[in-house]
Amino acid sequence: MATRSNNLYDDLVSRADIVEVISSYISVNKHGRNYRALCPFHDDVNPSLMISTDKQIFKCFVCGTGGNALTFITKYEKLSYKQAAIKLGNLIGYQDERLTQLTIKSPRQQQLSPYFDVLTDLNNYYVYSLMTEEGKEAYDYLKKRGLDDEMIQKYQLGYGLKVADASHEYLVKKGHVERIIDELDLYTGTPKTRDRMSGRVVFPITNIDGQIIGYSGRILDEASSSAKYVNSSESKVFQKAQVLFNLANANESARRDGYVYVVEGFMDVFALDKVGITSAVALMGTAFSREHIKILRRLNVEIRLALDPDNAGQLAMMNIGEQLSKEKLDFRLVASGSESRDLDEILEQDGSEAVNNYVNNLVTYPEFALNYHQNSGQLTNVRDRRDLVAKMMPIFTTISSPLILEEALAKLASVSGFELSSIKKTYDNYTARNRGQSISHNPNDYYPERQLIHRYTMPERHMLQAMVHDKRAVEYYSQNVKYFYDEIYRTIADYLLVYYKEHDEVNISQIINELTAADDLVLQDEVIQELSSLALARHVPEFSLQAMEEYKEAIDEARFDELEKIRVDNNLEGKSEAEQVAIMNEFNKKRAKVLADRRKRPNTQKKDESNLTDE
Ligand SMILES: [Zn+2]
């Protein structure tokens, strides 16, 4: 299967496992032989996205989105097929010179490169300024915070000169376009030339590719009335909700280490780096966004939450933990216990081993939540105790191990002061109530699209379905039918004709690649979606010539109907109302007779459409 073919895209999809690829973006659950997930392409409440391991394709039965692993990345990340191929190559660690050739800047990257150039040059200026006479105070500050030259260099730390328009002048002299500098909103005043980072130690912030997107600056003059920290304003390249400090470095080490620490500020990142933990990102405050979840999910490793042990930090961990549980991400939390110091304080006072011990004391979310409520010391009356039990129920349902659940229930009993038997009963009631709202089993709920299929296209669909699964059906089609009325079906049939000339069995994932590569293909999305759903049908009848003939007959009849309708429509044109009524009456009489004749013959329409579920 994994032999190298002439087509890079085919190689990629044959080497990737679609379940692994999709689960690096969203949670998937095993369901029979296949997998299911909440569809990220529409507002999904029941898992409607089905992933077939056999066929290596996915399909949402509500919004219709479907395709192979590359299609998924294309849609999810809003990338071109080419960019998605590069992504997939990185994701599965596939080395190929053809992939390297694809690594050309995307139009968006090209469009943004003047902005990145400004930010890089400006940072070089900050780095340079740190080494000047004036920058010595900032340099000493960093030294005092325990950052040696190697760290200062690794994180490209710098300093903003007190002459506030010096850096602007430097950028203009370097030949940067003022409009670009302006749009980055790095400067204030009129004209906008006063550097926001003036008089501050500068910490550059990068995106996942290591490109500088903005800065955070810490004031040196403690007596100053200005904010202790300022961040760059949002711009084309800097969106606060997506920012994670040190993401580029962490992205590299996370795959090797299998985890990523999420900490509060960059000082925590530095502290962890000093004790040998390089896989860490900082939220730069405690605001946690949906974008952060997306980024962390893509890292596809265990998330370890290690915010500050103060009240704000612990509360933030509770909230983030709740979100990560809902998203079914793999994560644990650092149990702060009686610790009240930040990571760099622990490091400074007790050394690296103490930091390592601290951040390796990891607990699950239910355990963390129980400790949190226990320590918050607010369980003084029955109502608070009952509230605690109620709050823990949804958290407990995320526990998959019965042993851990047992332990958690016992702990809740002891913390809340209720009998274990009552706690267990509450839990059983809670899960029973929620099970009632689980996935609907009426297949038509999944497939509203099915109800839209026009009557005359149904036999075409049946025949096409047979063609997807059997070469003989394709041969029958090419000799006896030759043409589908429905444009999408016709396109798929044409592809199958060509495909089966070279292959005996169909590889849907490969055909999807070909369809995607066809730039001139009309209704490309619809074609790929339809093909995916045909390929995933569960009850495909055995190939039989008789069935093919029945389909053909139904197709012919439907065409007759359609032609008749057009003829009548043409006839009606320009006629008086009375004449039109007469024509319609005649047409309806004729139609009733045709339908009655048809009913006498074995009816192909009655044959239920193949069921697409994977129970
Ligand atoms: Zn969907």
Coordinates of C-alpha atoms in Angstrom, one line a residue, residues 134-574:
E134 CA 21.5 52.9 27.7
G135 CA 20.4 49.2 27.4
K136 CA 22.6 48.1 30.3
E137 CA 19.8 48.7 32.9
A138 CA 17.5 46.4 30.9
Y139 CA 20.3 43.8 30.5
D140 CA 21.0 43.9 34.2
Y141 CA 17.3 43.4 34.9
L142 CA 17.2 40.3 32.8
K143 CA 20.4 39.0 34.5
K144 CA 18.8 39.6 37.8
R145 CA 15.8 37.6 36.7
G146 CA 18.1 34.7 36.1
L147 CA 18.4 35.0 32.3
D148 CA 21.9 34.3 31.0
D149 CA 23.2 35.4 27.6
E150 CA 22.2 32.2 26.0
M151 CA 18.6 32.6 27.0
I152 CA 18.6 36.3 26.0
Q153 CA 19.8 35.2 22.6
K154 CA 17.5 32.2 22.3
Y155 CA 14.4 34.3 23.0
Q156 CA 15.8 37.3 21.1
L157 CA 15.1 39.7 24.0
G158 CA 15.7 43.4 23.6
Y159 CA 15.2 46.9 24.8
G160 CA 13.3 49.9 23.5
L161 CA 15.4 53.1 23.7
K162 CA 14.0 56.1 25.6
V163 CA 14.3 58.3 22.5
A164 CA 10.9 57.2 21.5
D165 CA 11.0 57.9 17.8
A166 CA 14.4 56.4 17.2
S167 CA 13.2 53.0 16.1
H168 CA 10.6 54.5 13.7
E169 CA 13.4 56.5 12.0
Y170 CA 15.5 53.4 11.8
L171 CA 12.7 51.4 10.0
V172 CA 12.1 54.2 7.5
K173 CA 15.8 54.5 6.8
K174 CA 15.9 50.7 6.2
G175 CA 13.4 51.4 3.4
H176 CA 10.2 50.0 5.0
V177 CA 7.0 51.5 3.6
E178 CA 5.4 53.8 6.1
R179 CA 1.9 52.5 5.4
I180 CA 3.0 49.0 6.4
I181 CA 4.6 50.3 9.6
D182 CA 1.5 52.3 10.3
E183 CA -0.8 49.4 9.8
L184 CA 1.1 47.4 12.4
D185 CA 0.1 50.1 15.0
L186 CA 3.4 49.9 16.8
Y187 CA 3.6 53.6 17.4
T188 CA 1.5 56.3 19.1
G189 CA 1.5 60.1 18.9
T190 CA 1.0 62.6 16.1
P191 CA 2.7 61.7 13.8
K192 CA 2.6 58.1 14.9
T193 CA 6.3 57.7 15.6
R194 CA 6.5 57.1 19.4
D195 CA 7.5 53.6 20.1
R196 CA 5.1 51.7 22.5
M197 CA 8.1 49.7 23.7
S198 CA 10.1 52.8 24.6
G199 CA 11.9 52.4 28.0
R200 CA 10.9 48.8 28.2
V201 CA 12.5 45.3 28.1
V202 CA 11.1 43.8 25.0
F203 CA 10.0 40.2 24.6
P204 CA 9.2 39.3 21.0
I205 CA 6.2 37.1 20.4
T206 CA 6.3 34.7 17.5
N207 CA 3.7 32.6 15.6
I208 CA 3.9 28.8 15.2
D209 CA 6.4 29.2 12.4
G210 CA 8.7 31.3 14.5
Q211 CA 7.9 34.6 12.7
I212 CA 7.7 37.7 15.0
I213 CA 4.2 38.9 15.2
G214 CA 4.3 41.4 18.0
Y215 CA 6.0 42.3 21.3
S216 CA 5.4 42.5 25.0
G217 CA 7.3 45.2 26.9
R218 CA 8.0 45.4 30.6
I219 CA 8.6 48.8 32.2
L220 CA 12.0 49.3 33.8
D221 CA 11.2 52.3 35.9
E222 CA 9.2 50.7 38.7
A223 CA 8.1 54.2 39.9
S224 CA 6.5 55.0 36.6
S225 CA 2.8 55.3 36.4
S226 CA 2.6 53.5 33.1
A227 CA 1.4 49.9 33.0
K228 CA 3.9 47.3 34.0
Y229 CA 3.5 45.3 30.8
V230 CA 2.2 46.5 27.4
N231 CA 1.5 44.3 24.4
S232 CA 1.5 45.3 20.8
S233 CA -1.9 46.2 19.4
E234 CA -3.8 43.8 17.3
S235 CA -2.8 43.9 13.6
K236 CA -2.9 41.8 10.4
V237 CA -0.4 39.4 11.9
F238 CA -1.1 39.8 15.7
Q239 CA -4.4 38.4 17.0
K240 CA -4.3 38.3 20.8
A241 CA -6.8 35.4 21.0
Q242 CA -4.4 33.2 19.1
V243 CA -1.2 34.2 20.8
L244 CA 0.7 31.7 22.8
F245 CA 4.2 32.8 23.9
N246 CA 6.9 30.3 22.8
L247 CA 4.6 28.3 20.5
A248 CA 7.2 27.8 17.8
N249 CA 9.8 26.3 20.2
A250 CA 7.1 24.2 22.0
N251 CA 5.7 23.0 18.7
E252 CA 9.1 21.4 18.0
S253 CA 9.7 19.8 21.5
A254 CA 6.1 18.8 22.2
R255 CA 6.1 16.0 19.6
R256 CA 9.4 14.7 21.1
D257 CA 8.3 15.0 24.7
G258 CA 4.6 14.1 24.3
Y259 CA 3.3 17.0 26.4
V260 CA 3.1 20.7 26.5
Y261 CA 2.9 22.9 29.6
V262 CA 0.6 25.8 29.6
V263 CA 1.8 28.5 32.0
E264 CA 0.8 32.1 32.7
G265 CA 3.6 34.4 31.6
F266 CA 6.9 34.3 29.8
M267 CA 8.9 34.3 33.0
D268 CA 7.4 30.8 33.7
V269 CA 8.4 29.7 30.2
F270 CA 12.0 30.8 31.0
A271 CA 11.9 29.1 34.4
L272 CA 10.9 25.8 32.8
D273 CA 13.4 26.1 30.0
K274 CA 16.1 26.5 32.7
V275 CA 15.2 23.2 34.3
G276 CA 15.2 21.5 30.9
I277 CA 11.5 21.7 30.0
T278 CA 11.3 23.4 26.6
S279 CA 7.8 22.3 25.7
A280 CA 5.9 25.1 27.3
V281 CA 3.7 28.0 26.2
A282 CA 2.4 31.0 28.0
L283 CA -1.1 32.5 27.9
M284 CA 0.3 36.0 28.6
G285 CA -2.5 36.5 31.2
T286 CA -5.2 34.1 32.0
A287 CA -7.5 34.7 29.1
F288 CA -8.1 31.5 27.3
S289 CA -9.8 31.4 23.9
R290 CA -11.3 28.9 21.5
E291 CA -8.3 29.7 19.2
H292 CA -6.0 28.5 22.0
I293 CA -8.0 25.2 22.2
K294 CA -7.5 24.8 18.4
I295 CA -3.8 25.4 18.6
L296 CA -3.3 23.1 21.5
R297 CA -5.4 20.3 19.9
R298 CA -3.2 20.5 16.8
L299 CA -0.1 19.9 18.9
N300 CA -1.7 16.5 19.7
V301 CA 0.1 15.9 23.0
E302 CA -0.9 15.8 26.6
I303 CA -1.7 19.4 27.8
R304 CA -0.4 20.2 31.3
L305 CA -1.9 23.2 33.0
A306 CA 0.4 25.0 35.3
L307 CA -0.9 28.5 36.0
D308 CA 0.1 30.4 39.1
P309 CA -1.0 28.9 42.5
D310 CA -2.7 32.1 43.5
N311 CA -6.5 32.5 43.5
A312 CA -6.8 33.9 40.0
G313 CA -4.5 31.2 38.6
Q314 CA -6.4 28.4 40.2
L315 CA -9.8 29.7 39.2
A316 CA -8.5 30.0 35.6
M317 CA -7.3 26.4 35.8
M318 CA -10.8 25.3 36.8
N319 CA -12.3 27.2 33.9
I320 CA -9.8 26.0 31.3
G321 CA -10.1 22.5 32.7
E322 CA -13.8 22.6 32.1
Q323 CA -13.4 23.7 28.5
L324 CA -10.7 21.1 27.8
S325 CA -12.9 18.4 29.3
K326 CA -15.8 19.4 27.1
E327 CA -13.5 19.3 24.1
K328 CA -12.3 15.9 25.2
L329 CA -8.7 16.9 25.1
D330 CA -6.0 14.9 26.8
F331 CA -4.8 17.0 29.8
R332 CA -3.8 17.0 33.4
L333 CA -3.2 19.8 35.9
V334 CA -0.4 20.6 38.3
A335 CA -1.7 20.2 41.9
S336 CA -0.4 23.3 43.7
G337 CA -0.9 21.8 47.1
S338 CA 0.3 24.3 49.7
E339 CA 2.7 26.0 47.2
S340 CA 2.1 29.8 46.8
R341 CA 5.1 30.8 44.7
D342 CA 5.5 31.3 41.0
L343 CA 7.8 28.9 39.0
D344 CA 10.7 31.3 38.9
E345 CA 10.4 32.0 42.6
I346 CA 10.6 28.3 43.3
L347 CA 13.6 28.0 41.0
E348 CA 15.4 30.9 42.6
Q349 CA 14.8 29.8 46.1
D350 CA 14.9 26.0 45.9
G351 CA 16.5 25.1 42.6
S352 CA 15.7 23.0 39.5
E353 CA 14.8 19.8 41.3
A354 CA 12.0 21.6 43.3
V355 CA 10.6 23.0 40.0
N356 CA 10.7 19.6 38.4
N357 CA 8.9 18.0 41.3
Y358 CA 6.3 20.7 41.4
V359 CA 5.3 20.5 37.8
N360 CA 5.3 16.8 37.7
N361 CA 2.8 16.5 40.5
L362 CA -0.1 16.1 38.0
V363 CA -3.7 15.2 38.7
T364 CA -6.8 14.7 36.6
Y365 CA -9.4 17.3 36.3
P366 CA -12.0 15.7 38.6
E367 CA -9.3 15.4 41.3
F368 CA -8.2 19.0 40.8
A369 CA -11.8 20.2 40.9
L370 CA -12.4 18.4 44.2
N371 CA -9.3 19.7 45.8
Y372 CA -10.2 23.2 44.6
H373 CA -13.6 23.1 46.1
Q374 CA -12.3 21.5 49.2
N375 CA -9.7 24.2 49.7
S376 CA -12.0 27.1 48.9
G377 CA -13.4 26.4 52.3
Q378 CA -16.9 27.4 51.4
L379 CA -18.7 24.2 52.3
T380 CA -20.3 25.5 55.5
N381 CA -23.9 24.7 54.9
V382 CA -25.9 21.9 53.2
R383 CA -26.7 24.0 50.2
D384 CA -23.0 24.6 49.4
R385 CA -22.3 20.9 49.9
R386 CA -25.2 20.0 47.5
D387 CA -23.9 22.5 45.0
L388 CA -20.5 20.9 45.1
V389 CA -22.0 17.5 44.4
A390 CA -24.0 18.9 41.5
K391 CA -21.0 20.7 40.1
M392 CA -18.9 17.5 40.2
M393 CA -21.4 15.3 38.3
P394 CA -20.6 16.5 34.7
I395 CA -16.9 16.5 35.6
F396 CA -17.2 12.9 36.8
T397 CA -18.8 11.7 33.6
T398 CA -15.5 12.5 31.8
I399 CA -13.8 9.7 33.8
S400 CA -13.5 6.6 31.7
S401 CA -11.8 4.3 34.2
P402 CA -14.2 2.7 36.7
L403 CA -11.5 2.5 39.4
I404 CA -10.7 6.2 39.2
L405 CA -14.5 6.9 39.2
E406 CA -14.9 4.8 42.3
E407 CA -12.1 6.7 44.0
A408 CA -13.5 10.1 42.9
L409 CA -17.0 9.3 44.2
A410 CA -15.5 8.2 47.5
K411 CA -13.5 11.4 47.8
L412 CA -16.5 13.5 46.9
A413 CA -18.5 11.7 49.7
S414 CA -15.8 12.5 52.2
V415 CA -15.4 16.1 51.1
S416 CA -19.1 16.9 50.9
G417 CA -20.0 14.9 54.0
F418 CA -22.8 13.0 52.3
E419 CA -23.1 9.2 52.4
L420 CA -21.3 7.4 49.6
S421 CA -24.5 5.6 48.7
S422 CA -26.3 8.9 48.1
I423 CA -23.4 10.2 46.0
K424 CA -23.5 7.1 43.9
K425 CA -27.3 7.3 43.4
T426 CA -26.9 11.0 42.4
Y427 CA -24.3 10.0 39.9
D428 CA -26.4 7.2 38.4
N429 CA -29.4 9.5 38.1
Y430 CA -27.3 12.1 36.4
T431 CA -25.8 9.7 33.9
A432 CA -29.2 8.1 33.2
R433 CA -30.8 11.5 32.6
N434 CA -28.1 12.5 30.2
R435 CA -28.0 9.2 28.3
G436 CA -31.6 9.9 27.3
Q437 CA -30.4 12.9 25.3
S438 CA -27.7 11.0 23.4
I439 CA -27.5 10.3 19.7
S440 CA -30.7 10.0 17.8
H441 CA -31.1 6.7 16.0
N442 CA -33.5 7.8 13.3
P443 CA -31.3 7.6 10.2
N444 CA -33.3 10.3 8.5
D445 CA -32.2 12.8 11.1
Y446 CA -28.7 12.4 9.8
Y447 CA -29.5 12.7 6.2
P448 CA -31.8 15.7 5.4
E449 CA -30.0 15.9 2.1
R450 CA -31.5 12.5 1.2
Q451 CA -35.0 13.9 1.2
L452 CA -34.0 16.5 -1.3
I453 CA -33.0 13.9 -3.9
H454 CA -35.3 14.3 -6.9
R455 CA -37.4 11.3 -7.7
Y456 CA -35.9 10.7 -11.1
T457 CA -32.4 10.9 -9.8
M458 CA -33.0 8.0 -7.4
P459 CA -32.5 5.2 -9.9
E460 CA -29.4 7.0 -11.2
R461 CA -28.1 7.1 -7.7
H462 CA -28.7 3.4 -7.2
M463 CA -26.8 2.6 -10.3
L464 CA -24.0 4.9 -9.4
Q465 CA -23.8 3.3 -6.0
A466 CA -23.3 -0.1 -7.7
M467 CA -20.6 1.5 -9.9
V468 CA -18.6 2.7 -7.0
H469 CA -18.5 -0.8 -5.6
D470 CA -18.3 -3.0 -8.7
K471 CA -16.5 -2.8 -12.0
R472 CA -19.2 -4.8 -13.7
A473 CA -21.7 -2.0 -13.0
V474 CA -19.4 0.5 -14.7
E475 CA -19.2 -1.8 -17.7
Y476 CA -23.0 -2.0 -17.8
Y477 CA -23.3 1.7 -17.6
S478 CA -20.9 2.4 -20.4
Q479 CA -22.7 0.0 -22.7
N480 CA -26.4 0.6 -21.8
V481 CA -26.8 4.0 -20.1
K482 CA -23.9 6.2 -21.1
Y483 CA -25.3 9.3 -19.5
F484 CA -26.8 10.4 -16.2
Y485 CA -29.3 13.2 -16.1
D486 CA -27.9 14.5 -12.8
E487 CA -24.7 16.5 -13.4
I488 CA -23.0 15.4 -10.2
Y489 CA -23.7 11.7 -10.8
R490 CA -22.6 12.1 -14.4
T491 CA -19.3 13.6 -13.3
I492 CA -18.6 10.8 -10.9
A493 CA -19.6 8.2 -13.5
D494 CA -17.2 9.7 -16.0
Y495 CA -14.4 9.5 -13.5
L496 CA -15.2 6.0 -12.6
L497 CA -15.1 5.0 -16.3
V498 CA -11.6 6.3 -16.6
Y499 CA -10.5 5.0 -13.3
Y500 CA -11.7 1.4 -13.9
K501 CA -9.8 1.3 -17.2
E502 CA -6.6 1.1 -15.1
H503 CA -7.8 -0.5 -11.8
D504 CA -9.9 -3.4 -10.8
E505 CA -11.0 -2.0 -7.5
V506 CA -11.8 1.5 -6.5
N507 CA -9.7 3.5 -4.1
I508 CA -12.0 6.3 -3.2
S509 CA -9.4 8.3 -1.4
Q510 CA -7.3 8.3 -4.6
I511 CA -10.2 9.4 -6.8
I512 CA -10.9 12.2 -4.4
N513 CA -7.3 13.4 -4.9
E514 CA -7.9 13.4 -8.7
L515 CA -11.2 15.2 -8.4
T516 CA -9.6 17.8 -6.1
A517 CA -6.7 18.3 -8.4
A518 CA -9.0 19.0 -11.3
D519 CA -9.1 22.8 -11.2
D520 CA -11.7 23.1 -13.9
L521 CA -14.2 20.7 -12.2
V522 CA -17.6 22.3 -11.7
L523 CA -19.4 21.5 -8.5
Q524 CA -16.2 20.1 -7.2
D525 CA -17.3 20.1 -3.5
E526 CA -20.6 18.6 -4.3
V527 CA -19.1 15.8 -6.4
I528 CA -16.6 14.9 -3.7
Q529 CA -19.3 15.0 -1.0
E530 CA -21.6 12.8 -3.0
L531 CA -18.8 10.3 -3.8
S532 CA -18.0 10.1 -0.1
S533 CA -21.5 9.3 0.8
L534 CA -21.9 6.7 -1.9
A535 CA -18.7 5.0 -0.8
L536 CA -19.7 4.9 2.8
A537 CA -23.1 3.2 2.2
R538 CA -23.4 0.2 4.4
H539 CA -25.9 -2.0 2.6
V540 CA -24.7 -2.3 -0.9
P541 CA -26.6 -4.9 -2.7
E542 CA -24.6 -7.6 -4.5
F543 CA -24.1 -6.8 -8.1
S544 CA -26.8 -8.3 -10.3
L545 CA -27.6 -7.7 -13.9
Q546 CA -31.3 -7.8 -13.1
A547 CA -30.9 -4.9 -10.6
M548 CA -29.0 -3.0 -13.2
E549 CA -31.8 -3.5 -15.8
E550 CA -34.3 -2.3 -13.3
Y551 CA -32.4 0.8 -12.6
K552 CA -32.0 1.5 -16.3
E553 CA -35.7 1.1 -16.8
A554 CA -36.5 3.5 -14.0
I555 CA -34.0 6.0 -15.4
D556 CA -35.6 5.8 -18.8
E557 CA -39.0 6.3 -17.4
A558 CA -37.8 9.3 -15.4
R559 CA -36.3 10.8 -18.5
F560 CA -39.5 10.2 -20.4
D561 CA -41.4 12.1 -17.6
E562 CA -38.9 14.9 -17.7
L563 CA -39.1 15.2 -21.5
E564 CA -42.9 15.1 -21.4
K565 CA -42.9 17.9 -18.9
I566 CA -40.7 20.1 -21.0
R567 CA -42.9 19.4 -24.0
V568 CA -46.0 20.4 -22.1
D569 CA -44.3 23.5 -20.7
N570 CA -43.4 24.5 -24.3
N571 CA -47.0 23.9 -25.4
L572 CA -48.4 26.1 -22.7
E573 CA -46.4 29.1 -23.8
G574 CA -48.5 31.8 -25.4

